[in-house]
Structure formats: structure tokens, C-alpha cells
Amino acid sequence: MRGFADLQLYTTEAGGLCTPCEYAQALSPLGFKLVSFVMLNRLDRRLARWYRREVEDHGLDYVVRVDLEVSSLSKAKRLLRRYRREADIIVARPRSLSAARFAARDGRVDMVCFDELSPRFDAIQARMMGESGKAVELAFRDLLASSDRVAAIRSMGRTLALALECGVAVVLSSGARSVYEVRAPRDMAAAISALFGVGRDVALKMVGDNPLSVVRKSREVREGVLPGLRVVGRGEAYEASEALLDFLG
Amino acid sequence: MRPRRRYLIFSARSPVPLSAEELREALRETMRSLFGERALALSGFELALYDAAKGLGVVRCHHTYVDAARTALAMTTSVRGLSVALTTLRVTGTLRKAARVVASLEPARNSPVRLMEGLQS
């Protein structure tokens, strides 16, 4: 699938100011193909169905996303067990250093988002995430709405530099609370490129290939039967299976 | 050598119509705060056209500063204390072409759907 993805949007249900329909109207003409709305520490199936309906009406694909605030490891493991099979992507928001390390190691977590309550994204974290193939999510809103834009640019620049150095995939989302914080993918990429000296292609991947790849990989794992095996189609059972069953008695 | 210019056509989404003067000042301020006075001076960054009724405008800059100009547009979040979202729709090489594109668009203000439909047709 080609196109762009915005995986972090806040609807009125999650403390934002706009409905999924308003977001879909704003995002669809900008070239986005995938959208996702934040559900913090829960997966509301009724809400997810409503989101999907609203978004698909505008020709967008909806990704079920669950954000887990990881403070206690036992609670995080319980929530992971509960939601992993149902959510398309699981995003960890660590609240302590040990939680961040846990999120980097655990195979059920797809992305890690370092928000204002998270510990700093450091070199060890970057190395661990690079080795386990985890993506780090950055919110463009941090640059737009921060009361201290200088600090926001510094922090994002540090995270970006470490992630790129350690081969961690960076996913750039808008983090929008309203449609006024939604930006075109090429504008976000241009801003990242101009502010942090990142190549234009690399910046474009952050809003295109990287999020799409995170979602594709996660869906493949969910649909797979064993690591390395996946169901490519469904149909009639292979005719030899009956003979095989006869043979086995 | 005379620098090559680029014209960025953008749409402005805001709760109330914006005046060209207010928008020009907000854009210059964003450019200055992000890239400094030197870049503001050397980039040739300027609001060339603004149609308040349509919510469409054109920003001029030198071709090496297109990303910086795009960034300034994207990072402009408020004018007169009101939320605003500026989205770059297209980049052209001449003002005439940019003006033609702006004239060809007949969007309802605040409706990017209409804007992009106009561009694709």
C-alpha cells in the first residue's frame, strides 16, 4: 500500500476537540490512507466500530490502536494479554525507565511513544529498540503547541538523532487534538527536514513507509499461525488430506 | 546570478476570515523565530497573494528555501490568537501560474476537500 498515515489523533472521546468524521474530512484530501485514533489503556469495541465506519466513508483505512501507559509491568502484561489479539497496533507510553526497557524488549509492543510524562529517550533505549525492531513515535503537535518551542525542537532533535543513529524506525504522527493541528504529510516532512537536517526521503518515510510498515507487520503477525508462516488464502481443504487421515487411521 | 523563485500555493483554514496583513505578519514572525533574521532576509520569503474570500494564498521564496517556507507555513498556528492551519497545496515556478491555479480553485472556505478536488480536475 502506498500513501501516508497519521496514527495519532485525539477525538472528543480521548480529550480532543473533533469527531472522527471531521478528522477524516480533513485528512482524506491531504493524501492520507491510514488513520488511527488514540484509545488510552482500553479498547472500546463499540467506539472502534464507529471510528471505522466514519473513516471508511471517506475512503480511509482505520487502524485499531491501543495506547498503554506502562508504569507497572504486571499491569502492562495483563493489558497486553487482553488487547494484543484485537488491536492492530499497540503503543507503549512508558512512565519509568524500567517500563521503557520493558516496552523495547516485549514483542507484543509495536511502537513506543515518549510523551511529556515519559523518561528521556536515551542511547541504551535506542539501541534496544533498534535491535528488537521497534518504532519510536513522534508527535508533530509537540512542535506546534508546546509552550516552549525551543525545548520541544531540542528534545525532538535529540530523539531523532539517536533513533536514526541506532536504526530505529521513526513514525511521525500529527498528535492532533483538533483539525487545526492536522498538517499535510509533505509539510510535516519538509519541517522535519528543514529543522533537523534530515534528508527529504528519510523524512517522507516517517509519514509514509514507516507507519505503513508497522501496521502491515503487526497485521501479518496477528493473521499468522507461526512465526514465518502466514495464511495467504482460505478455501477448500487440500484433497489429499482425507487420504492422509485414512492412512493415519 | 538572479535566484530562482518558487511560489507556494496554500490554503488557510481558520474559524474567521484572515486579513492579508495579519497573515503576512504571522508568517514573517514564524519564519524569523524558526530560522532567524538572516534566513528571513536571504530567503526572499514574502506573502505574494492572498485571497481572503477563498482562504487561498501564495508565498514567494527562493528555490533553496522551499522547505523552510513550507515549514513556516506548517508551523504557523495562530493569527490574532485564533487557531489557523496553513496547508501547502502546490509549488509553482511563476507567479502567473500560481495566480492561475488560485483563480481556478473555487473552494468553500475551510474545505480542503473542495480545494484538492479543484486541483485534480
mmCIF file of C-alpha atoms in Angstrom:
data_model
loop_
_atom_site.group_PDB
_atom_site.id
_atom_site.type_symbol
_atom_site.label_atom_id
_atom_site.label_comp_id
_atom_site.label_asym_id
_atom_site.label_seq_id
_atom_site.Cartn_x
_atom_site.Cartn_y
_atom_site.Cartn_z
ATOM 1 C CA MET A 1 0.000 0.000 0.000
ATOM 2 C CA ARG A 2 1.307 3.447 -0.854
ATOM 3 C CA GLY A 3 0.285 6.671 0.802
ATOM 4 C CA PHE A 4 0.628 8.350 4.143
ATOM 5 C CA ALA A 5 -0.561 7.509 7.621
ATOM 6 C CA ASP A 6 -1.499 9.555 10.649
ATOM 7 C CA LEU A 7 -1.647 7.190 13.578
ATOM 8 C CA GLN A 8 -2.136 9.572 16.491
ATOM 9 C CA LEU A 9 -5.323 11.619 16.543
ATOM 10 C CA TYR A 10 -7.394 12.537 19.588
ATOM 11 C CA THR A 11 -11.155 12.519 19.188
ATOM 12 C CA THR A 12 -13.610 14.009 21.640
ATOM 13 C CA GLU A 13 -13.639 10.595 23.344
ATOM 14 C CA ALA A 14 -9.917 10.899 24.052
ATOM 15 C CA GLY A 15 -9.685 14.517 25.131
ATOM 16 C CA GLY A 16 -9.586 16.052 21.660
ATOM 17 C CA LEU A 17 -11.944 18.621 20.161
ATOM 18 C CA CYS A 18 -13.073 16.988 16.915
ATOM 19 C CA THR A 19 -15.026 13.953 15.818
ATOM 20 C CA PRO A 20 -13.563 11.163 13.662
ATOM 21 C CA CYS A 21 -15.698 12.391 10.770
ATOM 22 C CA GLU A 22 -14.146 15.872 10.956
ATOM 23 C CA TYR A 23 -10.649 14.362 11.011
ATOM 24 C CA ALA A 24 -11.440 12.083 8.093
ATOM 25 C CA GLN A 25 -12.742 15.043 6.079
ATOM 26 C CA ALA A 26 -9.539 16.946 6.755
ATOM 27 C CA LEU A 27 -7.130 14.041 6.203
ATOM 28 C CA SER A 28 -8.562 12.356 3.151
ATOM 29 C CA PRO A 29 -7.729 15.125 0.623
ATOM 30 C CA LEU A 30 -4.217 15.514 2.029
ATOM 31 C CA GLY A 31 -3.136 12.079 0.772
ATOM 32 C CA PHE A 32 -3.510 10.054 3.955
ATOM 33 C CA LYS A 33 -4.569 6.418 3.580
ATOM 34 C CA LEU A 34 -4.415 5.143 7.157
ATOM 35 C CA VAL A 35 -5.677 6.835 10.280
ATOM 36 C CA SER A 36 -5.849 5.828 13.869
ATOM 37 C CA PHE A 37 -7.367 7.340 16.982
ATOM 38 C CA VAL A 38 -5.916 7.072 20.446
ATOM 39 C CA MET A 39 -7.630 4.800 22.968
ATOM 40 C CA LEU A 40 -5.767 5.059 26.239
ATOM 41 C CA ASN A 41 -5.465 1.893 28.360
ATOM 42 C CA ARG A 42 -8.610 0.361 26.897
ATOM 43 C CA LEU A 43 -10.136 -0.985 23.738
ATOM 44 C CA ASP A 44 -13.732 0.055 23.316
ATOM 45 C CA ARG A 45 -15.121 -2.190 20.560
ATOM 46 C CA ARG A 46 -18.234 -0.085 20.032
ATOM 47 C CA LEU A 47 -16.099 3.014 19.642
ATOM 48 C CA ALA A 48 -13.730 1.218 17.278
ATOM 49 C CA ARG A 49 -16.644 0.138 15.090
ATOM 50 C CA TRP A 50 -17.937 3.721 14.989
ATOM 51 C CA TYR A 51 -14.462 5.069 14.137
ATOM 52 C CA ARG A 52 -14.112 2.507 11.355
ATOM 53 C CA ARG A 53 -17.495 3.427 9.843
ATOM 54 C CA GLU A 54 -16.802 7.157 9.936
ATOM 55 C CA VAL A 55 -13.323 6.809 8.469
ATOM 56 C CA GLU A 56 -14.188 4.299 5.749
ATOM 57 C CA ASP A 57 -16.932 6.616 4.498
ATOM 58 C CA HIS A 58 -14.116 8.939 3.421
ATOM 59 C CA GLY A 59 -12.060 6.227 1.740
ATOM 60 C CA LEU A 60 -9.563 5.811 4.573
ATOM 61 C CA ASP A 61 -8.393 2.655 6.303
ATOM 62 C CA TYR A 62 -8.852 2.608 10.071
ATOM 63 C CA VAL A 63 -6.189 1.124 12.305
ATOM 64 C CA VAL A 64 -7.259 -0.027 15.768
ATOM 65 C CA ARG A 65 -4.733 1.441 18.167
ATOM 66 C CA VAL A 66 -4.407 0.958 21.887
ATOM 67 C CA ASP A 67 -2.053 3.131 23.931
ATOM 68 C CA LEU A 68 -0.794 1.572 27.126
ATOM 69 C CA GLU A 69 0.621 3.760 29.846
ATOM 70 C CA VAL A 70 3.276 1.438 31.186
ATOM 71 C CA SER A 71 4.102 2.123 34.820
ATOM 72 C CA SER A 72 3.608 -1.236 36.464
ATOM 73 C CA LEU A 73 4.962 -4.157 34.480
ATOM 74 C CA SER A 74 2.357 -6.621 35.772
ATOM 75 C CA LYS A 75 -0.471 -4.311 34.726
ATOM 76 C CA ALA A 76 1.160 -3.759 31.341
ATOM 77 C CA LYS A 77 1.474 -7.516 30.786
ATOM 78 C CA ARG A 78 -2.163 -8.040 31.741
ATOM 79 C CA LEU A 79 -3.341 -5.350 29.318
ATOM 80 C CA LEU A 80 -1.076 -6.703 26.586
ATOM 81 C CA ARG A 81 -2.558 -10.169 27.003
ATOM 82 C CA ARG A 82 -6.053 -8.739 26.838
ATOM 83 C CA TYR A 83 -5.681 -6.436 23.842
ATOM 84 C CA ARG A 84 -2.906 -7.818 21.662
ATOM 85 C CA ARG A 85 -5.140 -10.052 19.548
ATOM 86 C CA GLU A 86 -7.718 -7.359 18.924
ATOM 87 C CA ALA A 87 -5.685 -4.221 18.323
ATOM 88 C CA ASP A 88 -3.858 -3.581 15.073
ATOM 89 C CA ILE A 89 -1.122 -1.724 16.873
ATOM 90 C CA ILE A 90 -0.103 -1.457 20.488
ATOM 91 C CA VAL A 91 1.742 1.686 21.501
ATOM 92 C CA ALA A 92 3.552 1.868 24.828
ATOM 93 C CA ARG A 93 3.872 5.140 26.716
ATOM 94 C CA PRO A 94 6.476 4.378 29.371
ATOM 95 C CA ARG A 95 6.228 6.097 32.734
ATOM 96 C CA SER A 96 9.543 4.876 34.122
ATOM 97 C CA LEU A 97 12.897 3.750 32.833
ATOM 98 C CA SER A 98 12.205 0.085 33.559
ATOM 99 C CA ALA A 99 8.879 0.395 31.735
ATOM 100 C CA ALA A 100 10.668 1.883 28.738
ATOM 101 C CA ARG A 101 13.129 -1.006 28.684
ATOM 102 C CA PHE A 102 10.266 -3.487 29.006
ATOM 103 C CA ALA A 103 8.470 -1.844 26.056
ATOM 104 C CA ALA A 104 11.640 -2.075 23.987
ATOM 105 C CA ARG A 105 12.011 -5.803 24.722
ATOM 106 C CA ASP A 106 8.431 -7.069 24.596
ATOM 107 C CA GLY A 107 7.479 -8.482 21.210
ATOM 108 C CA ARG A 108 3.803 -7.525 21.607
ATOM 109 C CA VAL A 109 4.549 -3.796 21.581
ATOM 110 C CA ASP A 110 4.721 -2.252 18.099
ATOM 111 C CA MET A 111 5.724 1.306 18.878
ATOM 112 C CA VAL A 112 6.943 3.338 21.798
ATOM 113 C CA CYS A 113 5.815 6.915 22.240
ATOM 114 C CA PHE A 114 7.795 9.187 24.543
ATOM 115 C CA ASP A 115 5.424 11.904 25.706
ATOM 116 C CA GLU A 116 5.848 14.599 28.353
ATOM 117 C CA LEU A 117 5.417 12.094 31.220
ATOM 118 C CA SER A 118 7.916 9.575 29.831
ATOM 119 C CA PRO A 119 11.572 9.292 30.761
ATOM 120 C CA ARG A 120 14.109 10.589 28.263
ATOM 121 C CA PHE A 121 14.798 8.572 25.147
ATOM 122 C CA ASP A 122 18.431 7.621 25.715
ATOM 123 C CA ALA A 123 21.114 5.769 23.777
ATOM 124 C CA ILE A 124 20.532 2.436 25.549
ATOM 125 C CA GLN A 125 16.824 2.627 24.791
ATOM 126 C CA ALA A 126 17.578 3.460 21.166
ATOM 127 C CA ARG A 127 19.970 0.521 20.848
ATOM 128 C CA MET A 128 17.465 -1.889 22.408
ATOM 129 C CA MET A 129 14.669 -0.686 20.171
ATOM 130 C CA GLY A 130 16.899 -0.880 17.113
ATOM 131 C CA GLU A 131 17.782 -4.493 17.908
ATOM 132 C CA SER A 132 14.181 -5.556 18.558
ATOM 133 C CA GLY A 133 12.763 -3.702 15.535
ATOM 134 C CA LYS A 134 10.512 -1.351 17.480
ATOM 135 C CA ALA A 135 9.472 2.016 16.092
ATOM 136 C CA VAL A 136 9.512 5.268 18.016
ATOM 137 C CA GLU A 137 6.598 7.627 17.506
ATOM 138 C CA LEU A 138 6.987 11.400 17.414
ATOM 139 C CA ALA A 139 4.060 13.808 17.534
ATOM 140 C CA PHE A 140 4.286 16.867 15.298
ATOM 141 C CA ARG A 141 1.965 18.649 17.713
ATOM 142 C CA ASP A 142 4.850 18.872 20.186
ATOM 143 C CA LEU A 143 6.389 21.430 17.845
ATOM 144 C CA LEU A 144 3.154 23.295 17.196
ATOM 145 C CA ALA A 145 1.514 23.546 20.577
ATOM 146 C CA SER A 146 4.399 23.472 23.005
ATOM 147 C CA SER A 147 4.644 26.468 25.328
ATOM 148 C CA ASP A 148 8.422 26.254 24.949
ATOM 149 C CA ARG A 149 9.080 25.611 21.287
ATOM 150 C CA VAL A 150 12.860 25.785 21.704
ATOM 151 C CA ALA A 151 12.812 22.942 24.230
ATOM 152 C CA ALA A 152 10.431 20.954 22.026
ATOM 153 C CA ILE A 153 12.724 21.301 18.997
ATOM 154 C CA ARG A 154 15.755 20.359 21.105
ATOM 155 C CA SER A 155 14.041 17.289 22.556
ATOM 156 C CA MET A 156 12.709 16.081 19.218
ATOM 157 C CA GLY A 157 16.085 16.675 17.567
ATOM 158 C CA ARG A 158 17.820 14.568 20.217
ATOM 159 C CA THR A 159 15.315 11.718 19.891
ATOM 160 C CA LEU A 160 15.532 11.831 16.109
ATOM 161 C CA ALA A 161 19.326 11.801 16.039
ATOM 162 C CA LEU A 162 19.543 8.832 18.451
ATOM 163 C CA ALA A 163 16.854 6.890 16.610
ATOM 164 C CA LEU A 164 18.454 7.364 13.217
ATOM 165 C CA GLU A 165 21.896 6.513 14.580
ATOM 166 C CA CYS A 166 20.648 3.205 16.049
ATOM 167 C CA GLY A 167 18.456 2.245 13.108
ATOM 168 C CA VAL A 168 15.144 2.724 14.925
ATOM 169 C CA ALA A 169 12.220 3.344 12.585
ATOM 170 C CA VAL A 170 10.692 6.756 13.282
ATOM 171 C CA VAL A 171 6.963 7.263 12.844
ATOM 172 C CA LEU A 172 5.832 10.855 12.628
ATOM 173 C CA SER A 173 2.193 11.437 13.564
ATOM 174 C CA SER A 174 0.334 14.682 13.960
ATOM 175 C CA GLY A 175 -0.844 14.068 17.538
ATOM 176 C CA ALA A 176 -3.659 16.455 16.665
ATOM 177 C CA ARG A 177 -6.315 17.429 19.201
ATOM 178 C CA SER A 178 -8.291 19.330 16.567
ATOM 179 C CA VAL A 179 -8.360 19.701 12.787
ATOM 180 C CA TYR A 180 -6.364 22.921 13.162
ATOM 181 C CA GLU A 181 -3.403 20.791 14.226
ATOM 182 C CA VAL A 182 -3.590 18.471 11.240
ATOM 183 C CA ARG A 183 -0.838 19.092 8.717
ATOM 184 C CA ALA A 184 -0.199 17.727 5.228
ATOM 185 C CA PRO A 185 2.308 14.840 5.231
ATOM 186 C CA ARG A 186 4.687 16.638 2.887
ATOM 187 C CA ASP A 187 4.551 19.740 5.086
ATOM 188 C CA MET A 188 5.454 17.680 8.169
ATOM 189 C CA ALA A 189 8.291 16.016 6.248
ATOM 190 C CA ALA A 190 9.542 19.390 4.999
ATOM 191 C CA ALA A 191 9.520 20.741 8.555
ATOM 192 C CA ILE A 192 11.478 17.760 9.906
ATOM 193 C CA SER A 193 13.917 18.080 7.043
ATOM 194 C CA ALA A 194 14.392 21.844 7.449
ATOM 195 C CA LEU A 195 14.547 21.888 11.250
ATOM 196 C CA PHE A 196 16.713 18.832 11.870
ATOM 197 C CA GLY A 197 18.739 18.475 8.684
ATOM 198 C CA VAL A 198 17.251 15.067 7.931
ATOM 199 C CA GLY A 199 17.157 14.048 4.263
ATOM 200 C CA ARG A 200 13.875 14.673 2.495
ATOM 201 C CA ASP A 201 13.437 10.985 1.609
ATOM 202 C CA VAL A 202 14.067 9.899 5.196
ATOM 203 C CA ALA A 203 11.559 12.477 6.460
ATOM 204 C CA LEU A 204 8.937 11.346 3.955
ATOM 205 C CA LYS A 205 9.383 7.743 5.096
ATOM 206 C CA MET A 206 8.462 8.840 8.621
ATOM 207 C CA VAL A 207 4.955 9.749 7.471
ATOM 208 C CA GLY A 208 4.669 7.092 4.760
ATOM 209 C CA ASP A 209 6.627 3.856 4.615
ATOM 210 C CA ASN A 210 7.467 3.561 8.313
ATOM 211 C CA PRO A 211 3.934 3.756 9.776
ATOM 212 C CA LEU A 212 2.554 1.641 6.938
ATOM 213 C CA SER A 213 5.213 -0.963 7.595
ATOM 214 C CA VAL A 214 4.464 -1.025 11.353
ATOM 215 C CA VAL A 215 0.783 -1.635 10.655
ATOM 216 C CA ARG A 216 1.457 -4.225 7.936
ATOM 217 C CA LYS A 217 3.878 -6.177 10.123
ATOM 218 C CA SER A 218 1.532 -6.128 13.085
ATOM 219 C CA ARG A 219 -1.414 -7.312 10.993
ATOM 220 C CA GLU A 220 0.716 -10.072 9.471
ATOM 221 C CA VAL A 221 1.702 -11.292 12.929
ATOM 222 C CA ARG A 222 -1.932 -11.286 14.040
ATOM 223 C CA GLU A 223 -3.002 -13.261 10.989
ATOM 224 C CA GLY A 224 -0.044 -15.629 11.124
ATOM 225 C CA VAL A 225 -0.154 -19.138 12.568
ATOM 226 C CA LEU A 226 3.504 -19.449 13.474
ATOM 227 C CA PRO A 227 6.484 -17.108 13.169
ATOM 228 C CA GLY A 228 7.434 -17.100 9.496
ATOM 229 C CA LEU A 229 4.155 -18.647 8.376
ATOM 230 C CA ARG A 230 1.093 -16.738 7.320
ATOM 231 C CA VAL A 231 -2.264 -17.514 5.810
ATOM 232 C CA VAL A 232 -2.290 -16.308 2.218
ATOM 233 C CA GLY A 233 -5.789 -17.518 1.370
ATOM 234 C CA ARG A 234 -8.665 -19.663 2.500
ATOM 235 C CA GLY A 235 -10.585 -22.254 0.528
ATOM 236 C CA GLU A 236 -11.362 -25.931 0.261
ATOM 237 C CA ALA A 237 -9.184 -28.318 2.219
ATOM 238 C CA TYR A 238 -6.487 -29.995 0.178
ATOM 239 C CA GLU A 239 -7.975 -33.165 -1.300
ATOM 240 C CA ALA A 240 -5.102 -35.334 -0.156
ATOM 241 C CA SER A 241 -5.868 -34.535 3.468
ATOM 242 C CA GLU A 242 -8.648 -37.139 3.541
ATOM 243 C CA ALA A 243 -6.319 -39.776 2.152
ATOM 244 C CA LEU A 244 -3.779 -38.745 4.720
ATOM 245 C CA LEU A 245 -6.330 -39.039 7.518
ATOM 246 C CA ASP A 246 -7.323 -42.513 6.229
ATOM 247 C CA PHE A 247 -3.711 -43.510 6.192
ATOM 248 C CA LEU A 248 -3.160 -42.259 9.715
ATOM 249 C CA GLY A 249 -6.269 -44.129 10.825
ATOM 250 C CA MET B 1 23.030 35.226 -10.709
ATOM 251 C CA ARG B 2 19.406 36.029 -10.080
ATOM 252 C CA PRO B 3 17.961 33.474 -7.676
ATOM 253 C CA ARG B 4 15.198 31.249 -8.959
ATOM 254 C CA ARG B 5 11.906 31.802 -7.235
ATOM 255 C CA ARG B 6 9.240 29.420 -6.153
ATOM 256 C CA TYR B 7 5.617 30.153 -5.329
ATOM 257 C CA LEU B 8 3.856 28.062 -2.714
ATOM 258 C CA ILE B 9 0.099 27.992 -3.029
ATOM 259 C CA PHE B 10 -1.516 27.381 0.335
ATOM 260 C CA SER B 11 -4.944 27.126 1.876
ATOM 261 C CA ALA B 12 -5.780 28.770 5.172
ATOM 262 C CA ARG B 13 -8.212 27.034 7.474
ATOM 263 C CA SER B 14 -9.435 29.315 10.229
ATOM 264 C CA PRO B 15 -12.638 29.937 12.158
ATOM 265 C CA VAL B 16 -12.894 33.517 10.819
ATOM 266 C CA PRO B 17 -11.538 35.145 7.638
ATOM 267 C CA LEU B 18 -7.994 36.456 7.984
ATOM 268 C CA SER B 19 -6.679 39.696 6.557
ATOM 269 C CA ALA B 20 -3.596 39.619 4.320
ATOM 270 C CA GLU B 21 -1.719 41.973 6.616
ATOM 271 C CA GLU B 22 -2.282 39.847 9.711
ATOM 272 C CA LEU B 23 -1.290 36.707 7.855
ATOM 273 C CA ARG B 24 1.844 38.335 6.408
ATOM 274 C CA GLU B 25 2.949 39.417 9.864
ATOM 275 C CA ALA B 26 2.267 35.974 11.387
ATOM 276 C CA LEU B 27 4.210 34.223 8.610
ATOM 277 C CA ARG B 28 7.199 36.547 8.890
ATOM 278 C CA GLU B 29 7.213 36.108 12.647
ATOM 279 C CA THR B 30 7.194 32.294 12.347
ATOM 280 C CA MET B 31 9.960 32.357 9.752
ATOM 281 C CA ARG B 32 12.019 34.698 11.923
ATOM 282 C CA SER B 33 11.572 32.676 15.093
ATOM 283 C CA LEU B 34 12.401 29.374 13.402
ATOM 284 C CA PHE B 35 15.242 30.285 11.061
ATOM 285 C CA GLY B 36 16.380 33.731 12.147
ATOM 286 C CA GLU B 37 16.549 37.136 10.531
ATOM 287 C CA ARG B 38 19.346 36.095 8.180
ATOM 288 C CA ALA B 39 17.207 33.362 6.615
ATOM 289 C CA LEU B 40 14.216 35.676 6.507
ATOM 290 C CA ALA B 41 16.293 38.210 4.597
ATOM 291 C CA LEU B 42 18.060 35.776 2.251
ATOM 292 C CA SER B 43 15.090 33.529 1.514
ATOM 293 C CA GLY B 44 13.038 36.217 -0.210
ATOM 294 C CA PHE B 45 10.122 34.926 1.861
ATOM 295 C CA GLU B 46 7.063 37.064 1.280
ATOM 296 C CA LEU B 47 3.305 36.726 1.044
ATOM 297 C CA ALA B 48 2.734 37.436 -2.641
ATOM 298 C CA LEU B 49 -1.001 36.954 -2.898
ATOM 299 C CA TYR B 50 -3.853 36.314 -0.540
ATOM 300 C CA ASP B 51 -7.489 35.853 -1.358
ATOM 301 C CA ALA B 52 -9.294 36.177 1.959
ATOM 302 C CA ALA B 53 -12.642 35.142 0.486
ATOM 303 C CA LYS B 54 -11.317 31.833 -0.757
ATOM 304 C CA GLY B 55 -8.810 31.331 2.037
ATOM 305 C CA LEU B 56 -6.061 30.786 -0.529
ATOM 306 C CA GLY B 57 -2.702 32.473 -0.798
ATOM 307 C CA VAL B 58 0.708 32.387 -2.437
ATOM 308 C CA VAL B 59 4.046 32.700 -0.677
ATOM 309 C CA ARG B 60 7.176 33.579 -2.628
ATOM 310 C CA CYS B 61 10.663 32.335 -1.726
ATOM 311 C CA HIS B 62 13.977 31.421 -3.327
ATOM 312 C CA HIS B 63 14.174 27.844 -4.564
ATOM 313 C CA THR B 64 16.731 26.794 -1.935
ATOM 314 C CA TYR B 65 14.322 27.852 0.818
ATOM 315 C CA VAL B 66 11.227 25.940 -0.265
ATOM 316 C CA ASP B 67 11.408 23.551 2.699
ATOM 317 C CA ALA B 68 11.924 26.449 5.106
ATOM 318 C CA ALA B 69 8.941 28.285 3.638
ATOM 319 C CA ARG B 70 6.816 25.131 3.852
ATOM 320 C CA THR B 71 7.912 24.759 7.452
ATOM 321 C CA ALA B 72 6.972 28.349 8.263
ATOM 322 C CA LEU B 73 3.523 27.754 6.765
ATOM 323 C CA ALA B 74 3.060 24.485 8.660
ATOM 324 C CA MET B 75 4.278 25.920 11.956
ATOM 325 C CA THR B 76 2.045 28.973 11.895
ATOM 326 C CA THR B 77 -0.586 28.002 14.418
ATOM 327 C CA SER B 78 -2.378 31.212 15.288
ATOM 328 C CA VAL B 79 -3.179 34.621 13.912
ATOM 329 C CA ARG B 80 -4.630 37.220 16.258
ATOM 330 C CA GLY B 81 -4.885 34.484 18.858
ATOM 331 C CA LEU B 82 -7.153 32.367 16.656
ATOM 332 C CA SER B 83 -6.208 28.864 15.560
ATOM 333 C CA VAL B 84 -5.158 28.574 11.952
ATOM 334 C CA ALA B 85 -3.892 25.720 9.793
ATOM 335 C CA LEU B 86 -1.998 26.530 6.623
ATOM 336 C CA THR B 87 -1.537 23.699 4.136
ATOM 337 C CA THR B 88 0.726 23.873 1.097
ATOM 338 C CA LEU B 89 -1.235 22.701 -1.920
ATOM 339 C CA ARG B 90 1.243 23.131 -4.713
ATOM 340 C CA VAL B 91 4.566 24.731 -5.667
ATOM 341 C CA THR B 92 4.936 26.609 -8.955
ATOM 342 C CA GLY B 93 7.792 28.386 -10.707
ATOM 343 C CA THR B 94 5.966 31.538 -11.741
ATOM 344 C CA LEU B 95 3.544 33.884 -10.054
ATOM 345 C CA ARG B 96 1.375 33.856 -13.154
ATOM 346 C CA LYS B 97 0.894 30.098 -12.903
ATOM 347 C CA ALA B 98 0.270 30.338 -9.157
ATOM 348 C CA ALA B 99 -2.340 33.054 -9.696
ATOM 349 C CA ARG B 100 -3.973 30.940 -12.406
ATOM 350 C CA VAL B 101 -4.192 27.966 -10.053
ATOM 351 C CA VAL B 102 -5.629 30.110 -7.268
ATOM 352 C CA ALA B 103 -8.177 31.585 -9.691
ATOM 353 C CA SER B 104 -9.175 28.127 -10.900
ATOM 354 C CA LEU B 105 -10.000 26.988 -7.391
ATOM 355 C CA GLU B 106 -13.462 27.762 -6.129
ATOM 356 C CA PRO B 107 -13.461 26.256 -2.692
ATOM 357 C CA ALA B 108 -15.743 26.902 0.172
ATOM 358 C CA ARG B 109 -13.545 28.372 2.859
ATOM 359 C CA ASN B 110 -12.293 25.808 5.386
ATOM 360 C CA SER B 111 -12.908 22.959 2.981
ATOM 361 C CA PRO B 112 -9.725 21.204 1.884
ATOM 362 C CA VAL B 113 -11.864 18.593 0.132
ATOM 363 C CA ARG B 114 -13.027 21.210 -2.301
ATOM 364 C CA LEU B 115 -9.509 22.546 -2.690
ATOM 365 C CA MET B 116 -7.985 19.247 -3.669
ATOM 366 C CA GLU B 117 -10.880 18.403 -5.995
ATOM 367 C CA GLY B 118 -10.201 21.662 -7.778
ATOM 368 C CA LEU B 119 -6.501 20.844 -8.114
ATOM 369 C CA GLN B 120 -7.087 17.373 -9.501
ATOM 370 C CA SER B 121 -9.566 18.471 -12.167
#
